[in-house]
Amino acid sequence: MGDMNQSVTSDFILVGIFSHSGPHELLFILVIVVFIMGLLGNTILLFLIRIDFHLHTPMYFLLSQLSMFDIGFPLVTIPKMAANFLQEEPSISFGGCAAQIFFLTMMGVAEVVLLALMSYDRYVAVCYPLQYPVLMRRQVCMLMVGASWLAGVLNASIQTSITLNFPYCASRIVDHFFCEVPALLKLSCADTSAYELALSISGVVILVFPMSLIATSYGHVLGAVLRMRSDEARHKAITTCSSHITVVGLFYGAAVFMYMVPGAYHSSHQDNVVSLFYSLVTPTLNPLIYSLRNREVRMALVKVLNRAGLRPK
């Protein structure tokens, strides 16, 4: 009981990834700039999808949900990291640590499921274009989004409650710039080996099934594209699908490294770099990938700029 009380009442110390040396201060400024760019990019993309009726399609509805996750990821980690760096007090309360674990785990699993369902959307659009309005009607889209959120909330609730139920009576120093389950388990004074094995198995399951759906969907898409006779139709299909494949590669690549590669094969520093990549860099790149490669998004942006008088008509 004493161990548990100590866990609840004591703060954790986050090591962080930046020191107060010159080069690290420049890197910190760069991270803040990327953070602001990511928030602006995803907010603009959400705004365009909302106001332009040409973007009121199932693909962009699902993309708007992805943008919401891409706003949430950095908001959970970067402001706290910045505050700790500026105040030189790299601590986080037990409740704050629990909140970070819950929201990051929830959004991570939800995005894994959402990206897989987005590949199904592209499969239907390319392989069954005539049935697309029926197969991807609004109710189906809402069900997809609801399923991704539900999967995220269930997984986050289980992982957060179990992780924080362990006694943390040893060191309070988390070798990470935010509270993540693997880094926190290293501080427990109880045997967590069985739970860590369960986490590894669940991580593989959570990643492998969506990856299988993505591979199957794009296998069929590739076959359909190769059979197309129209160069315009082929180019449009390749453009929209390649944007999604790029986003999937960025996110799943980091997830596979963190949760499918055994911890003995990567250091804490590598974990910090990869975590920074999937929690900041990938969310910033996603709106750029979709806006630069998708003509509909570019046209919607041009319309908004014209209305605002920022571009010549």
mmCIF file of C-alpha atoms in Angstrom:
data_model
loop_
_atom_site.group_PDB
_atom_site.id
_atom_site.type_symbol
_atom_site.label_atom_id
_atom_site.label_comp_id
_atom_site.label_asym_id
_atom_site.label_seq_id
_atom_site.Cartn_x
_atom_site.Cartn_y
_atom_site.Cartn_z
ATOM 1 C CA MET A 1 0.000 0.000 0.000
ATOM 2 C CA GLY A 2 2.883 2.316 0.764
ATOM 3 C CA ASP A 3 4.331 1.659 -2.677
ATOM 4 C CA MET A 4 1.082 2.599 -4.336
ATOM 5 C CA ASN A 5 0.727 5.791 -2.287
ATOM 6 C CA GLN A 6 4.226 6.785 -3.252
ATOM 7 C CA SER A 7 3.411 6.145 -6.912
ATOM 8 C CA VAL A 8 0.353 8.378 -6.786
ATOM 9 C CA THR A 9 1.806 11.266 -4.815
ATOM 10 C CA SER A 10 5.277 11.514 -6.376
ATOM 11 C CA ASP A 11 6.120 13.243 -9.625
ATOM 12 C CA PHE A 12 8.107 11.630 -12.389
ATOM 13 C CA ILE A 13 11.195 13.262 -13.869
ATOM 14 C CA LEU A 14 11.319 13.376 -17.670
ATOM 15 C CA VAL A 15 14.863 13.256 -19.005
ATOM 16 C CA GLY A 16 14.030 15.081 -22.230
ATOM 17 C CA ILE A 17 16.020 15.097 -25.461
ATOM 18 C CA PHE A 18 17.567 18.580 -25.307
ATOM 19 C CA SER A 19 20.236 20.044 -23.044
ATOM 20 C CA HIS A 20 20.876 23.776 -22.669
ATOM 21 C CA SER A 21 23.865 23.793 -25.015
ATOM 22 C CA GLY A 22 23.921 25.923 -28.157
ATOM 23 C CA PRO A 23 23.168 23.197 -30.744
ATOM 24 C CA HIS A 24 20.396 21.717 -28.636
ATOM 25 C CA GLU A 25 18.762 25.120 -28.188
ATOM 26 C CA LEU A 26 18.681 25.498 -31.976
ATOM 27 C CA LEU A 27 17.132 22.035 -32.285
ATOM 28 C CA PHE A 28 14.555 22.986 -29.661
ATOM 29 C CA ILE A 29 13.602 26.082 -31.677
ATOM 30 C CA LEU A 30 13.321 23.904 -34.790
ATOM 31 C CA VAL A 31 10.994 21.508 -32.959
ATOM 32 C CA ILE A 32 8.746 24.407 -31.901
ATOM 33 C CA VAL A 33 8.663 25.739 -35.467
ATOM 34 C CA VAL A 34 7.718 22.281 -36.804
ATOM 35 C CA PHE A 35 5.085 21.976 -34.043
ATOM 36 C CA ILE A 36 3.450 25.271 -35.061
ATOM 37 C CA MET A 37 3.615 24.360 -38.760
ATOM 38 C CA GLY A 38 1.946 21.024 -38.044
ATOM 39 C CA LEU A 39 -0.902 22.610 -36.092
ATOM 40 C CA LEU A 40 -1.458 25.218 -38.817
ATOM 41 C CA GLY A 41 -1.285 22.666 -41.630
ATOM 42 C CA ASN A 42 -3.790 20.267 -40.092
ATOM 43 C CA THR A 43 -6.106 23.085 -38.993
ATOM 44 C CA ILE A 44 -6.103 24.533 -42.526
ATOM 45 C CA LEU A 45 -6.808 21.089 -43.984
ATOM 46 C CA LEU A 46 -9.737 20.609 -41.578
ATOM 47 C CA PHE A 47 -11.036 24.075 -42.503
ATOM 48 C CA LEU A 48 -10.835 23.369 -46.256
ATOM 49 C CA ILE A 49 -12.613 20.018 -45.892
ATOM 50 C CA ARG A 50 -15.321 21.749 -43.885
ATOM 51 C CA ILE A 51 -16.078 24.675 -46.237
ATOM 52 C CA ASP A 52 -15.485 23.218 -49.728
ATOM 53 C CA PHE A 53 -18.325 20.983 -50.921
ATOM 54 C CA HIS A 54 -15.988 19.293 -53.431
ATOM 55 C CA LEU A 55 -14.210 17.796 -50.420
ATOM 56 C CA HIS A 56 -17.407 16.461 -48.851
ATOM 57 C CA THR A 57 -16.543 12.901 -49.846
ATOM 58 C CA PRO A 58 -15.826 9.761 -47.784
ATOM 59 C CA MET A 59 -12.071 10.007 -48.434
ATOM 60 C CA TYR A 60 -11.827 13.539 -47.108
ATOM 61 C CA PHE A 61 -14.168 12.808 -44.225
ATOM 62 C CA LEU A 62 -11.760 10.083 -43.108
ATOM 63 C CA LEU A 63 -8.846 12.418 -43.799
ATOM 64 C CA SER A 64 -10.392 15.016 -41.471
ATOM 65 C CA GLN A 65 -10.342 12.439 -38.686
ATOM 66 C CA LEU A 66 -6.669 11.761 -39.437
ATOM 67 C CA SER A 67 -5.984 15.506 -39.155
ATOM 68 C CA MET A 68 -7.659 15.539 -35.742
ATOM 69 C CA PHE A 69 -5.302 12.814 -34.544
ATOM 70 C CA ASP A 70 -2.376 14.700 -36.073
ATOM 71 C CA ILE A 71 -3.338 17.768 -34.064
ATOM 72 C CA GLY A 72 -3.743 15.753 -30.877
ATOM 73 C CA PHE A 73 -0.449 13.840 -31.001
ATOM 74 C CA PRO A 74 1.885 16.846 -30.713
ATOM 75 C CA LEU A 75 -0.436 18.717 -28.356
ATOM 76 C CA VAL A 76 -0.109 15.919 -25.791
ATOM 77 C CA THR A 77 3.708 15.855 -25.835
ATOM 78 C CA ILE A 78 5.377 19.000 -27.226
ATOM 79 C CA PRO A 79 3.941 21.737 -24.939
ATOM 80 C CA LYS A 80 4.958 19.775 -21.825
ATOM 81 C CA MET A 81 8.401 19.103 -23.287
ATOM 82 C CA ALA A 82 8.796 22.816 -24.091
ATOM 83 C CA ALA A 83 7.643 23.880 -20.620
ATOM 84 C CA ASN A 84 10.107 21.507 -18.967
ATOM 85 C CA PHE A 85 12.944 22.790 -21.155
ATOM 86 C CA LEU A 86 12.200 26.472 -20.518
ATOM 87 C CA GLN A 87 11.584 26.084 -16.779
ATOM 88 C CA GLU A 88 14.439 23.623 -16.283
ATOM 89 C CA GLU A 89 12.071 21.551 -14.130
ATOM 90 C CA PRO A 90 11.521 18.355 -16.147
ATOM 91 C CA SER A 91 8.823 16.895 -13.914
ATOM 92 C CA ILE A 92 5.340 15.593 -14.575
ATOM 93 C CA SER A 93 2.686 14.649 -12.054
ATOM 94 C CA PHE A 94 1.315 11.143 -11.750
ATOM 95 C CA GLY A 95 -2.004 12.349 -13.182
ATOM 96 C CA GLY A 96 -0.250 14.146 -16.026
ATOM 97 C CA CYS A 97 1.697 11.007 -16.828
ATOM 98 C CA ALA A 98 -1.526 8.967 -16.834
ATOM 99 C CA ALA A 99 -3.150 11.480 -19.194
ATOM 100 C CA GLN A 100 -0.224 11.318 -21.621
ATOM 101 C CA ILE A 101 -0.261 7.514 -21.688
ATOM 102 C CA PHE A 102 -4.031 7.387 -22.196
ATOM 103 C CA PHE A 103 -4.335 9.956 -24.979
ATOM 104 C CA LEU A 104 -1.220 8.861 -26.874
ATOM 105 C CA THR A 105 -2.207 5.199 -26.730
ATOM 106 C CA MET A 106 -5.785 6.017 -27.696
ATOM 107 C CA MET A 107 -4.809 8.158 -30.701
ATOM 108 C CA GLY A 108 -2.063 5.740 -31.754
ATOM 109 C CA VAL A 109 -4.357 2.707 -31.954
ATOM 110 C CA ALA A 110 -7.200 4.760 -33.440
ATOM 111 C CA GLU A 111 -4.891 6.033 -36.197
ATOM 112 C CA VAL A 112 -3.642 2.512 -36.927
ATOM 113 C CA VAL A 113 -7.245 1.368 -37.454
ATOM 114 C CA LEU A 114 -8.222 4.513 -39.364
ATOM 115 C CA LEU A 115 -5.336 4.213 -41.847
ATOM 116 C CA ALA A 116 -6.349 0.618 -42.557
ATOM 117 C CA LEU A 117 -9.968 1.667 -43.154
ATOM 118 C CA MET A 118 -8.792 4.496 -45.415
ATOM 119 C CA SER A 119 -7.048 1.890 -47.581
ATOM 120 C CA TYR A 120 -10.386 0.060 -47.878
ATOM 121 C CA ASP A 121 -11.964 3.336 -49.017
ATOM 122 C CA ARG A 122 -9.360 3.630 -51.820
ATOM 123 C CA TYR A 123 -9.924 -0.015 -52.742
ATOM 124 C CA VAL A 124 -13.663 0.532 -53.172
ATOM 125 C CA ALA A 125 -13.140 3.821 -55.054
ATOM 126 C CA VAL A 126 -10.765 2.273 -57.587
ATOM 127 C CA CYS A 127 -12.126 -1.251 -57.911
ATOM 128 C CA TYR A 128 -15.875 -0.579 -57.522
ATOM 129 C CA PRO A 129 -16.431 3.052 -58.589
ATOM 130 C CA LEU A 130 -20.101 2.567 -59.515
ATOM 131 C CA GLN A 131 -20.947 1.013 -56.141
ATOM 132 C CA TYR A 132 -18.771 3.488 -54.223
ATOM 133 C CA PRO A 133 -21.611 5.858 -53.158
ATOM 134 C CA VAL A 134 -23.482 2.897 -51.648
ATOM 135 C CA LEU A 135 -20.552 0.981 -50.147
ATOM 136 C CA MET A 136 -19.084 4.159 -48.634
ATOM 137 C CA ARG A 137 -22.287 5.943 -47.677
ATOM 138 C CA ARG A 138 -22.275 8.265 -44.681
ATOM 139 C CA GLN A 139 -23.451 5.607 -42.208
ATOM 140 C CA VAL A 140 -20.541 3.361 -43.192
ATOM 141 C CA CYS A 141 -18.074 6.243 -42.806
ATOM 142 C CA MET A 142 -19.449 7.068 -39.368
ATOM 143 C CA LEU A 143 -19.182 3.405 -38.394
ATOM 144 C CA MET A 144 -15.536 3.343 -39.539
ATOM 145 C CA VAL A 145 -14.643 6.427 -37.527
ATOM 146 C CA GLY A 146 -16.558 5.145 -34.499
ATOM 147 C CA ALA A 147 -14.735 1.808 -34.704
ATOM 148 C CA SER A 148 -11.337 3.504 -34.769
ATOM 149 C CA TRP A 149 -12.171 5.687 -31.759
ATOM 150 C CA LEU A 150 -13.670 2.738 -29.859
ATOM 151 C CA ALA A 151 -10.598 0.577 -30.489
ATOM 152 C CA GLY A 152 -8.376 3.402 -29.278
ATOM 153 C CA VAL A 153 -10.355 4.105 -26.120
ATOM 154 C CA LEU A 154 -10.605 0.422 -25.139
ATOM 155 C CA ASN A 155 -6.902 -0.214 -25.661
ATOM 156 C CA ALA A 156 -5.887 2.992 -23.884
ATOM 157 C CA SER A 157 -8.148 2.289 -20.901
ATOM 158 C CA ILE A 158 -6.700 -1.191 -20.431
ATOM 159 C CA GLN A 159 -3.052 -0.210 -20.916
ATOM 160 C CA THR A 160 -3.241 2.911 -18.747
ATOM 161 C CA SER A 161 -4.995 1.220 -15.841
ATOM 162 C CA ILE A 162 -2.653 -1.787 -15.816
ATOM 163 C CA THR A 163 0.539 0.256 -16.287
ATOM 164 C CA LEU A 164 -0.254 2.705 -13.507
ATOM 165 C CA ASN A 165 -1.362 -0.060 -11.164
ATOM 166 C CA PHE A 166 2.260 -1.212 -10.806
ATOM 167 C CA PRO A 167 4.168 0.203 -7.823
ATOM 168 C CA TYR A 168 6.828 2.757 -8.767
ATOM 169 C CA CYS A 169 9.005 2.836 -5.699
ATOM 170 C CA ALA A 170 12.436 2.890 -7.310
ATOM 171 C CA SER A 171 13.859 5.678 -9.496
ATOM 172 C CA ARG A 172 11.414 8.359 -10.640
ATOM 173 C CA ILE A 173 13.503 9.292 -13.695
ATOM 174 C CA VAL A 174 11.773 8.417 -16.981
ATOM 175 C CA ASP A 175 14.357 8.048 -19.754
ATOM 176 C CA HIS A 176 12.047 9.673 -22.280
ATOM 177 C CA PHE A 177 10.653 13.140 -23.104
ATOM 178 C CA PHE A 178 7.095 12.033 -22.359
ATOM 179 C CA CYS A 179 5.388 9.234 -20.453
ATOM 180 C CA GLU A 180 5.315 6.127 -22.619
ATOM 181 C CA VAL A 181 4.463 2.656 -21.351
ATOM 182 C CA PRO A 182 7.789 0.880 -22.122
ATOM 183 C CA ALA A 183 9.850 3.671 -20.523
ATOM 184 C CA LEU A 184 7.633 3.753 -17.430
ATOM 185 C CA LEU A 185 7.666 0.000 -16.867
ATOM 186 C CA LYS A 186 11.452 0.123 -16.433
ATOM 187 C CA LEU A 187 10.889 2.062 -13.187
ATOM 188 C CA SER A 188 8.534 -0.404 -11.562
ATOM 189 C CA CYS A 189 9.784 -2.346 -8.559
ATOM 190 C CA ALA A 190 7.432 -5.246 -9.428
ATOM 191 C CA ASP A 191 7.902 -7.981 -12.007
ATOM 192 C CA THR A 192 6.471 -6.634 -15.282
ATOM 193 C CA SER A 193 7.856 -9.314 -17.612
ATOM 194 C CA ALA A 194 4.485 -11.009 -18.193
ATOM 195 C CA TYR A 195 2.803 -7.686 -18.938
ATOM 196 C CA GLU A 196 5.627 -6.623 -21.264
ATOM 197 C CA LEU A 197 5.220 -9.894 -23.172
ATOM 198 C CA ALA A 198 1.472 -9.274 -23.403
ATOM 199 C CA LEU A 199 2.164 -5.751 -24.685
ATOM 200 C CA SER A 200 4.495 -7.089 -27.365
ATOM 201 C CA ILE A 201 1.960 -9.685 -28.499
ATOM 202 C CA SER A 202 -0.894 -7.155 -28.532
ATOM 203 C CA GLY A 203 1.327 -4.694 -30.418
ATOM 204 C CA VAL A 204 2.009 -7.280 -33.099
ATOM 205 C CA VAL A 205 -1.705 -8.135 -33.374
ATOM 206 C CA ILE A 206 -2.772 -4.485 -33.486
ATOM 207 C CA LEU A 207 -0.272 -3.759 -36.260
ATOM 208 C CA VAL A 208 -0.352 -6.963 -38.302
ATOM 209 C CA PHE A 209 -4.104 -7.109 -38.942
ATOM 210 C CA PRO A 210 -4.382 -3.516 -40.243
ATOM 211 C CA MET A 211 -1.183 -3.963 -42.260
ATOM 212 C CA SER A 212 -2.678 -7.096 -43.831
ATOM 213 C CA LEU A 213 -5.832 -5.165 -44.775
ATOM 214 C CA ILE A 214 -3.719 -2.363 -46.267
ATOM 215 C CA ALA A 215 -1.563 -4.800 -48.264
ATOM 216 C CA THR A 216 -4.631 -6.662 -49.546
ATOM 217 C CA SER A 217 -6.472 -3.456 -50.475
ATOM 218 C CA TYR A 218 -3.565 -1.982 -52.384
ATOM 219 C CA GLY A 219 -2.797 -5.303 -54.030
ATOM 220 C CA HIS A 220 -6.273 -5.168 -55.595
ATOM 221 C CA VAL A 221 -5.876 -1.447 -56.335
ATOM 222 C CA LEU A 222 -2.608 -2.081 -58.172
ATOM 223 C CA GLY A 223 -4.227 -4.776 -60.277
ATOM 224 C CA ALA A 224 -7.131 -2.464 -61.137
ATOM 225 C CA VAL A 225 -4.794 0.425 -62.027
ATOM 226 C CA LEU A 226 -2.755 -1.764 -64.371
ATOM 227 C CA ARG A 227 -5.964 -2.749 -66.212
ATOM 228 C CA MET A 228 -7.110 0.871 -66.704
ATOM 229 C CA ARG A 229 -7.058 2.105 -70.298
ATOM 230 C CA SER A 230 -7.472 5.808 -69.506
ATOM 231 C CA ASP A 231 -4.223 7.590 -68.630
ATOM 232 C CA GLU A 232 -6.174 10.268 -66.745
ATOM 233 C CA ALA A 233 -8.003 7.723 -64.589
ATOM 234 C CA ARG A 234 -4.771 5.842 -63.944
ATOM 235 C CA HIS A 235 -2.972 9.055 -62.916
ATOM 236 C CA LYS A 236 -5.787 10.102 -60.582
ATOM 237 C CA ALA A 237 -5.875 6.694 -58.891
ATOM 238 C CA ILE A 238 -2.098 6.596 -58.470
ATOM 239 C CA THR A 239 -1.999 10.159 -57.081
ATOM 240 C CA THR A 240 -4.677 9.671 -54.418
ATOM 241 C CA CYS A 241 -3.428 6.224 -53.402
ATOM 242 C CA SER A 242 0.253 7.197 -53.292
ATOM 243 C CA SER A 243 -0.543 9.973 -50.804
ATOM 244 C CA HIS A 244 -2.143 7.460 -48.462
ATOM 245 C CA ILE A 245 0.627 4.899 -48.953
ATOM 246 C CA THR A 246 3.228 7.541 -48.037
ATOM 247 C CA VAL A 247 1.373 8.434 -44.840
ATOM 248 C CA VAL A 248 0.954 4.744 -43.958
ATOM 249 C CA GLY A 249 4.661 4.125 -44.504
ATOM 250 C CA LEU A 250 5.702 6.989 -42.238
ATOM 251 C CA PHE A 251 3.366 6.083 -39.378
ATOM 252 C CA TYR A 252 3.597 2.294 -39.522
ATOM 253 C CA GLY A 253 7.379 2.387 -39.959
ATOM 254 C CA ALA A 254 7.789 4.174 -36.633
ATOM 255 C CA ALA A 255 5.155 1.978 -34.955
ATOM 256 C CA VAL A 256 6.839 -1.234 -36.106
ATOM 257 C CA PHE A 257 10.202 -0.040 -34.772
ATOM 258 C CA MET A 258 8.756 0.897 -31.377
ATOM 259 C CA TYR A 259 6.381 -2.007 -30.758
ATOM 260 C CA MET A 260 7.475 -4.954 -32.917
ATOM 261 C CA VAL A 261 11.268 -4.718 -32.624
ATOM 262 C CA PRO A 262 12.383 -6.067 -29.198
ATOM 263 C CA GLY A 263 13.610 -3.375 -26.800
ATOM 264 C CA ALA A 264 17.041 -4.998 -26.571
ATOM 265 C CA TYR A 265 17.695 -3.998 -30.193
ATOM 266 C CA HIS A 266 17.202 -0.230 -29.782
ATOM 267 C CA SER A 267 18.499 2.286 -27.246
ATOM 268 C CA SER A 268 16.617 4.908 -25.234
ATOM 269 C CA HIS A 269 18.051 7.613 -27.492
ATOM 270 C CA GLN A 270 16.683 5.829 -30.570
ATOM 271 C CA ASP A 271 13.311 5.495 -28.852
ATOM 272 C CA ASN A 272 13.282 9.258 -28.218
ATOM 273 C CA VAL A 273 14.111 10.049 -31.845
ATOM 274 C CA VAL A 274 11.485 7.661 -33.244
ATOM 275 C CA SER A 275 8.883 8.922 -30.758
ATOM 276 C CA LEU A 276 9.606 12.498 -31.812
ATOM 277 C CA PHE A 277 9.204 11.405 -35.424
ATOM 278 C CA TYR A 278 5.765 9.799 -35.052
ATOM 279 C CA SER A 279 4.437 12.354 -32.541
ATOM 280 C CA LEU A 280 5.637 15.497 -34.361
ATOM 281 C CA VAL A 281 7.257 15.021 -37.777
ATOM 282 C CA THR A 282 4.673 12.642 -39.270
ATOM 283 C CA PRO A 283 1.645 14.756 -38.169
ATOM 284 C CA THR A 284 3.336 17.788 -39.750
ATOM 285 C CA LEU A 285 4.087 16.021 -43.028
ATOM 286 C CA ASN A 286 0.621 14.481 -43.483
ATOM 287 C CA PRO A 287 -1.261 17.663 -44.526
ATOM 288 C CA LEU A 288 1.622 18.611 -46.847
ATOM 289 C CA ILE A 289 1.529 15.178 -48.494
ATOM 290 C CA TYR A 290 -2.216 15.344 -49.107
ATOM 291 C CA SER A 291 -2.339 19.013 -50.146
ATOM 292 C CA LEU A 292 0.607 18.878 -52.542
ATOM 293 C CA ARG A 293 -0.427 15.651 -54.290
ATOM 294 C CA ASN A 294 -4.219 16.092 -54.369
ATOM 295 C CA ARG A 295 -5.592 18.546 -56.901
ATOM 296 C CA GLU A 296 -8.893 18.943 -55.034
ATOM 297 C CA VAL A 297 -7.145 20.215 -51.910
ATOM 298 C CA ARG A 298 -4.949 22.600 -53.911
ATOM 299 C CA MET A 299 -7.991 24.016 -55.703
ATOM 300 C CA ALA A 300 -9.874 24.471 -52.448
ATOM 301 C CA LEU A 301 -6.906 26.356 -50.988
ATOM 302 C CA VAL A 302 -6.687 28.588 -54.076
ATOM 303 C CA LYS A 303 -10.406 29.430 -53.751
ATOM 304 C CA VAL A 304 -9.975 30.424 -50.108
ATOM 305 C CA LEU A 305 -6.944 32.576 -50.918
ATOM 306 C CA ASN A 306 -8.809 34.259 -53.770
ATOM 307 C CA ARG A 307 -11.753 35.082 -51.512
ATOM 308 C CA ALA A 308 -9.360 36.523 -48.942
ATOM 309 C CA GLY A 309 -7.719 38.646 -51.630
ATOM 310 C CA LEU A 310 -4.329 37.011 -51.127
ATOM 311 C CA ARG A 311 -4.063 35.840 -54.738
ATOM 312 C CA PRO A 312 -4.894 37.639 -57.958
ATOM 313 C CA LYS A 313 -8.089 36.418 -59.553
#
